[in-house]
C-alpha positions as YAML, in Angstrom:
chain: A
units: angstrom
residues:
- id: 1
  name: MET
  ca: [8.33, 19.91, 21.92]
- id: 2
  name: THR
  ca: [5.63, 17.52, 20.71]
- id: 3
  name: ASN
  ca: [6.54, 13.95, 19.79]
- id: 4
  name: VAL
  ca: [5.90, 12.90, 16.18]
- id: 5
  name: SER
  ca: [2.92, 10.59, 16.76]
- id: 6
  name: THR
  ca: [1.13, 13.11, 19.00]
- id: 7
  name: ARG
  ca: [1.77, 15.87, 16.45]
- id: 8
  name: LYS
  ca: [0.38, 13.71, 13.62]
- id: 9
  name: GLU
  ca: [-2.69, 12.95, 15.74]
- id: 10
  name: GLN
  ca: [-3.20, 16.68, 16.40]
- id: 11
  name: ILE
  ca: [-2.91, 17.47, 12.68]
- id: 12
  name: PHE
  ca: [-5.39, 14.72, 11.76]
- id: 13
  name: LYS
  ca: [-7.85, 15.84, 14.46]
- id: 14
  name: THR
  ca: [-7.69, 19.45, 13.24]
- id: 15
  name: LEU
  ca: [-8.28, 18.42, 9.62]
- id: 16
  name: GLN
  ca: [-11.04, 16.00, 10.62]
- id: 17
  name: GLU
  ca: [-12.97, 18.77, 12.39]
- id: 18
  name: GLU
  ca: [-13.31, 21.00, 9.31]
- id: 19
  name: PRO
  ca: [-16.81, 22.55, 9.70]
- id: 20
  name: TYR
  ca: [-17.93, 22.58, 6.06]
- id: 21
  name: ALA
  ca: [-16.82, 18.97, 5.49]
- id: 22
  name: ASN
  ca: [-18.65, 17.88, 8.64]
- id: 23
  name: PHE
  ca: [-21.78, 19.74, 7.51]
- id: 24
  name: LEU
  ca: [-21.72, 17.69, 4.29]
- id: 25
  name: GLY
  ca: [-21.07, 14.43, 6.17]
- id: 26
  name: PHE
  ca: [-17.55, 13.87, 4.81]
- id: 27
  name: LYS
  ca: [-15.42, 11.37, 6.74]
- id: 28
  name: LEU
  ca: [-11.65, 11.84, 6.64]
- id: 29
  name: LEU
  ca: [-10.05, 8.38, 6.58]
- id: 30
  name: SER
  ca: [-6.39, 9.35, 6.33]
- id: 31
  name: ALA
  ca: [-4.18, 12.42, 5.97]
- id: 32
  name: GLU
  ca: [-0.43, 12.09, 6.18]
- id: 33
  name: ASP
  ca: [2.71, 13.03, 4.26]
- id: 34
  name: GLY
  ca: [0.93, 14.83, 1.41]
- id: 35
  name: CYS
  ca: [-1.80, 12.23, 0.86]
- id: 36
  name: ALA
  ca: [-5.40, 12.03, 2.05]
- id: 37
  name: THR
  ca: [-8.54, 9.93, 1.61]
- id: 38
  name: ALA
  ca: [-12.15, 10.76, 2.51]
- id: 39
  name: GLU
  ca: [-15.61, 9.44, 1.74]
- id: 40
  name: VAL
  ca: [-19.28, 10.36, 1.88]
- id: 41
  name: MET
  ca: [-22.51, 8.48, 1.30]
- id: 42
  name: PRO
  ca: [-24.55, 10.83, -0.93]
- id: 43
  name: THR
  ca: [-28.08, 11.49, 0.28]
- id: 44
  name: GLU
  ca: [-31.14, 12.69, -1.62]
- id: 45
  name: ASN
  ca: [-30.46, 16.30, -0.62]
- id: 46
  name: MET
  ca: [-27.08, 16.14, -2.43]
- id: 47
  name: LEU
  ca: [-28.68, 15.49, -5.82]
- id: 48
  name: ASN
  ca: [-29.25, 17.90, -8.69]
- id: 49
  name: SER
  ca: [-32.42, 18.21, -10.79]
- id: 50
  name: HIS
  ca: [-31.29, 15.23, -12.93]
- id: 51
  name: GLY
  ca: [-31.20, 12.89, -9.92]
- id: 52
  name: THR
  ca: [-27.40, 12.60, -9.83]
- id: 53
  name: VAL
  ca: [-24.92, 13.87, -7.24]
- id: 54
  name: HIS
  ca: [-24.49, 17.63, -7.61]
- id: 55
  name: GLY
  ca: [-21.13, 18.66, -9.06]
- id: 56
  name: GLY
  ca: [-20.61, 20.95, -6.08]
- id: 57
  name: VAL
  ca: [-20.63, 17.94, -3.74]
- id: 58
  name: ILE
  ca: [-18.07, 16.12, -5.90]
- id: 59
  name: PHE
  ca: [-15.93, 19.27, -6.10]
- id: 60
  name: SER
  ca: [-16.18, 19.80, -2.34]
- id: 61
  name: LEU
  ca: [-15.09, 16.22, -1.61]
- id: 62
  name: ALA
  ca: [-12.08, 16.57, -3.94]
- id: 63
  name: ASP
  ca: [-11.26, 19.96, -2.41]
- id: 64
  name: PHE
  ca: [-11.52, 18.50, 1.10]
- id: 65
  name: VAL
  ca: [-8.90, 15.81, 0.44]
- id: 66
  name: PHE
  ca: [-6.77, 18.41, -1.36]
- id: 67
  name: ALA
  ca: [-6.87, 20.60, 1.76]
- id: 68
  name: ALA
  ca: [-6.20, 17.65, 4.05]
- id: 69
  name: ALA
  ca: [-3.25, 16.42, 1.98]
- id: 70
  name: SER
  ca: [-1.68, 19.84, 1.54]
- id: 71
  name: ASN
  ca: [-2.05, 20.68, 5.24]
- id: 72
  name: SER
  ca: [-1.03, 17.21, 6.48]
- id: 73
  name: TYR
  ca: [2.41, 18.47, 7.51]
- id: 74
  name: GLY
  ca: [0.88, 20.88, 10.04]
- id: 75
  name: GLN
  ca: [2.02, 23.88, 7.99]
- id: 76
  name: ILE
  ca: [-0.69, 26.20, 6.66]
- id: 77
  name: ALA
  ca: [-1.26, 25.70, 2.92]
- id: 78
  name: VAL
  ca: [-3.91, 27.67, 1.04]
- id: 79
  name: GLY
  ca: [-5.35, 26.78, -2.34]
- id: 80
  name: VAL
  ca: [-4.53, 29.15, -5.20]
- id: 81
  name: ASN
  ca: [-5.74, 27.20, -8.23]
- id: 82
  name: ASN
  ca: [-7.66, 24.07, -9.16]
- id: 83
  name: ASN
  ca: [-9.23, 22.40, -12.15]
- id: 84
  name: ILE
  ca: [-11.80, 19.61, -12.06]
- id: 85
  name: ASN
  ca: [-12.93, 17.22, -14.78]
- id: 86
  name: TYR
  ca: [-16.24, 15.41, -14.34]
- id: 87
  name: LEU
  ca: [-16.05, 12.01, -16.05]
- id: 88
  name: ALA
  ca: [-19.27, 10.33, -14.93]
- id: 89
  name: ALA
  ca: [-22.21, 10.86, -12.59]
- id: 90
  name: GLY
  ca: [-22.49, 9.86, -8.95]
- id: 91
  name: PHE
  ca: [-25.73, 8.59, -7.44]
- id: 92
  name: ALA
  ca: [-27.48, 8.64, -4.07]
- id: 93
  name: ASN
  ca: [-26.59, 5.75, -1.78]
- id: 94
  name: LYS
  ca: [-23.44, 4.87, -3.77]
- id: 95
  name: LEU
  ca: [-20.35, 5.66, -1.71]
- id: 96
  name: LEU
  ca: [-18.11, 8.46, -2.99]
- id: 97
  name: ARG
  ca: [-14.41, 8.20, -2.12]
- id: 98
  name: ALA
  ca: [-11.78, 10.83, -2.88]
- id: 99
  name: GLU
  ca: [-8.02, 10.43, -2.82]
- id: 100
  name: ALA
  ca: [-5.36, 13.15, -2.94]
- id: 101
  name: GLN
  ca: [-1.70, 12.69, -3.69]
- id: 102
  name: GLU
  ca: [1.10, 15.21, -3.62]
- id: 103
  name: VAL
  ca: [2.82, 15.55, -6.99]
- id: 104
  name: ARG
  ca: [5.57, 18.00, -6.01]
- id: 105
  name: ARG
  ca: [6.31, 20.32, -3.09]
- id: 106
  name: THR
  ca: [8.74, 23.22, -2.88]
- id: 107
  name: ARG
  ca: [9.33, 25.66, -0.05]
- id: 108
  name: LYS
  ca: [6.36, 27.86, -1.04]
- id: 109
  name: LEU
  ca: [4.26, 25.91, -3.60]
- id: 110
  name: ALA
  ca: [2.87, 22.39, -3.87]
- id: 111
  name: TRP
  ca: [0.87, 20.54, -6.53]
- id: 112
  name: TYR
  ca: [-1.72, 17.81, -5.97]
- id: 113
  name: SER
  ca: [-3.72, 15.29, -7.97]
- id: 114
  name: MET
  ca: [-7.14, 14.13, -6.77]
- id: 115
  name: LYS
  ca: [-9.43, 11.33, -7.91]
- id: 116
  name: VAL
  ca: [-13.08, 10.83, -6.94]
- id: 117
  name: TYR
  ca: [-14.73, 7.43, -7.23]
- id: 118
  name: SER
  ca: [-18.37, 6.34, -7.03]
- id: 119
  name: GLU
  ca: [-17.88, 2.88, -5.59]
- id: 120
  name: ASP
  ca: [-15.08, 1.66, -7.93]
- id: 121
  name: GLU
  ca: [-15.81, 3.92, -10.91]
- id: 122
  name: LEU
  ca: [-13.62, 6.99, -11.44]
- id: 123
  name: ILE
  ca: [-16.05, 9.92, -11.80]
- id: 124
  name: ALA
  ca: [-13.82, 13.01, -11.44]
- id: 125
  name: THR
  ca: [-10.22, 14.16, -11.44]
- id: 126
  name: MET
  ca: [-8.83, 17.40, -10.04]
- id: 127
  name: GLU
  ca: [-5.44, 19.07, -10.23]
- id: 128
  name: ALA
  ca: [-4.65, 21.82, -7.75]
- id: 129
  name: MET
  ca: [-1.90, 24.01, -6.31]
- id: 130
  name: VAL
  ca: [-1.34, 25.56, -2.89]
- id: 131
  name: TYR
  ca: [0.74, 28.39, -1.52]
- id: 132
  name: VAL
  ca: [2.63, 27.13, 1.55]
- id: 133
  name: LYS
  ca: [2.74, 29.72, 4.32]
- id: 134
  name: SER
  ca: [5.53, 29.89, 6.89]
- id: 135
  name: GLU
  ca: [3.12, 29.39, 9.83]
- id: 136
  name: PHE
  ca: [2.24, 26.04, 11.36]
- id: 137
  name: PHE
  ca: [-1.22, 25.31, 12.78]
- id: 138
  name: VAL
  ca: [0.26, 22.47, 14.84]
- id: 139
  name: LYS
  ca: [3.67, 23.28, 16.26]
- id: 140
  name: GLU
  ca: [6.66, 21.08, 15.49]
...
């Protein structure tokens, strides 16, 4: 049996090593008890043809904290639905930070709310739902 702090460290390490997020340069700051925070410094290669951060990067950052928050218990949770609203543009060399918060969790479903900021300006919101599987990726 794994003690609680070691188990939480194993969960965080697993979530932190997500290949796609690492490819994009995302840094997971926290992931625990249905909440998560991550950030990225957008580079020139993350911009669209208008010179602003591509919507796919913003979506991916929101989705990353959604995945981290929903899997923060060590139990496998898979996304089944999400909706994003883009409120403002992000720019290169202005830090993007995303936060996820659990809204409600049942035995098999959970709902999350995400916010993405460019520095201190809210630039996107996302609502999403996961299906909670019975398997754990880090044993209790």
